[in-house]
């Protein structure tokens, strides 16, 4: 996080994992974990949604110090339910989950931890 990115460097007070210096809604940790993101530039969608499948591409080279979890909730409140988990050392290049069709609203999110 102390390196140089496409738009320069991050101020020293905004280099923590939960900071969001570009105010795009993705923390520094998420921007580290997901391929193609830059903490100095506001990014668009973090993942892709095709049909009913939500996919997030992991950074390359793969970070072996990150856990990835796709969670769902019917109302954006707790409880969030873990649907797919890629723990430390998982070498899959992406994490995906296919949402069920019908059945009302369902929200999904990616949670990363280090």
PDB file of N, CA and C in Angstrom, residues 49 51-53 97-106:
ATOM      1  N   UNK A  49     -21.256  -9.761 -12.858  1.00  0.00           N
ATOM      2  CA  UNK A  49     -22.514 -10.455 -12.638  1.00  0.00           C
ATOM      3  C   UNK A  49     -23.026 -10.872 -14.000  1.00  0.00           C
ATOM      4  N   UNK A  51     -25.702 -13.566 -15.855  1.00  0.00           N
ATOM      5  CA  UNK A  51     -26.803 -14.467 -15.553  1.00  0.00           C
ATOM      6  C   UNK A  51     -27.119 -14.334 -14.078  1.00  0.00           C
ATOM      7  N   UNK A  52     -26.947 -15.372 -13.330  1.00  0.00           N
ATOM      8  CA  UNK A  52     -27.130 -15.328 -11.877  1.00  0.00           C
ATOM      9  C   UNK A  52     -25.820 -15.570 -11.126  1.00  0.00           C
ATOM     10  N   UNK A  53     -24.692 -15.506 -11.857  1.00  0.00           N
ATOM     11  CA  UNK A  53     -23.408 -15.816 -11.237  1.00  0.00           C
ATOM     12  C   UNK A  53     -22.608 -14.550 -10.954  1.00  0.00           C
ATOM     13  N   UNK A  97     -20.213 -17.384  -7.122  1.00  0.00           N
ATOM     14  CA  UNK A  97     -21.399 -17.990  -6.518  1.00  0.00           C
ATOM     15  C   UNK A  97     -22.579 -17.732  -7.450  1.00  0.00           C
ATOM     16  N   UNK A  98     -23.352 -18.780  -7.714  1.00  0.00           N
ATOM     17  CA  UNK A  98     -24.554 -18.641  -8.528  1.00  0.00           C
ATOM     18  C   UNK A  98     -25.745 -18.489  -7.595  1.00  0.00           C
ATOM     19  N   UNK A  99     -26.428 -17.367  -7.743  1.00  0.00           N
ATOM     20  CA  UNK A  99     -27.581 -17.067  -6.903  1.00  0.00           C
ATOM     21  C   UNK A  99     -28.787 -17.866  -7.377  1.00  0.00           C
ATOM     22  N   UNK A 100     -29.679 -18.227  -6.459  1.00  0.00           N
ATOM     23  CA  UNK A 100     -30.874 -18.968  -6.864  1.00  0.00           C
ATOM     24  C   UNK A 100     -31.836 -18.057  -7.627  1.00  0.00           C
ATOM     25  N   UNK A 101     -32.595 -18.627  -8.538  1.00  0.00           N
ATOM     26  CA  UNK A 101     -33.590 -17.827  -9.262  1.00  0.00           C
ATOM     27  C   UNK A 101     -34.894 -17.839  -8.477  1.00  0.00           C
ATOM     28  N   UNK A 102     -35.648 -16.747  -8.591  1.00  0.00           N
ATOM     29  CA  UNK A 102     -36.916 -16.651  -7.867  1.00  0.00           C
ATOM     30  C   UNK A 102     -36.692 -16.511  -6.376  1.00  0.00           C
ATOM     31  N   UNK A 103     -37.776 -16.510  -5.628  1.00  0.00           N
ATOM     32  CA  UNK A 103     -37.654 -16.479  -4.177  1.00  0.00           C
ATOM     33  C   UNK A 103     -37.480 -15.106  -3.567  1.00  0.00           C
ATOM     34  N   UNK A 104     -37.663 -14.045  -4.308  1.00  0.00           N
ATOM     35  CA  UNK A 104     -37.566 -12.706  -3.734  1.00  0.00           C
ATOM     36  C   UNK A 104     -36.173 -12.118  -3.790  1.00  0.00           C
ATOM     37  N   UNK A 105     -36.005 -11.011  -3.069  1.00  0.00           N
ATOM     38  CA  UNK A 105     -34.733 -10.283  -3.076  1.00  0.00           C
ATOM     39  C   UNK A 105     -33.649 -11.073  -2.367  1.00  0.00           C
ATOM     40  N   UNK A 106     -32.434 -10.944  -2.900  1.00  0.00           N
ATOM     41  CA  UNK A 106     -31.272 -11.525  -2.265  1.00  0.00           C
ATOM     42  C   UNK A 106     -30.072 -10.650  -2.605  1.00  0.00           C
TER      43      UNK A 106
END
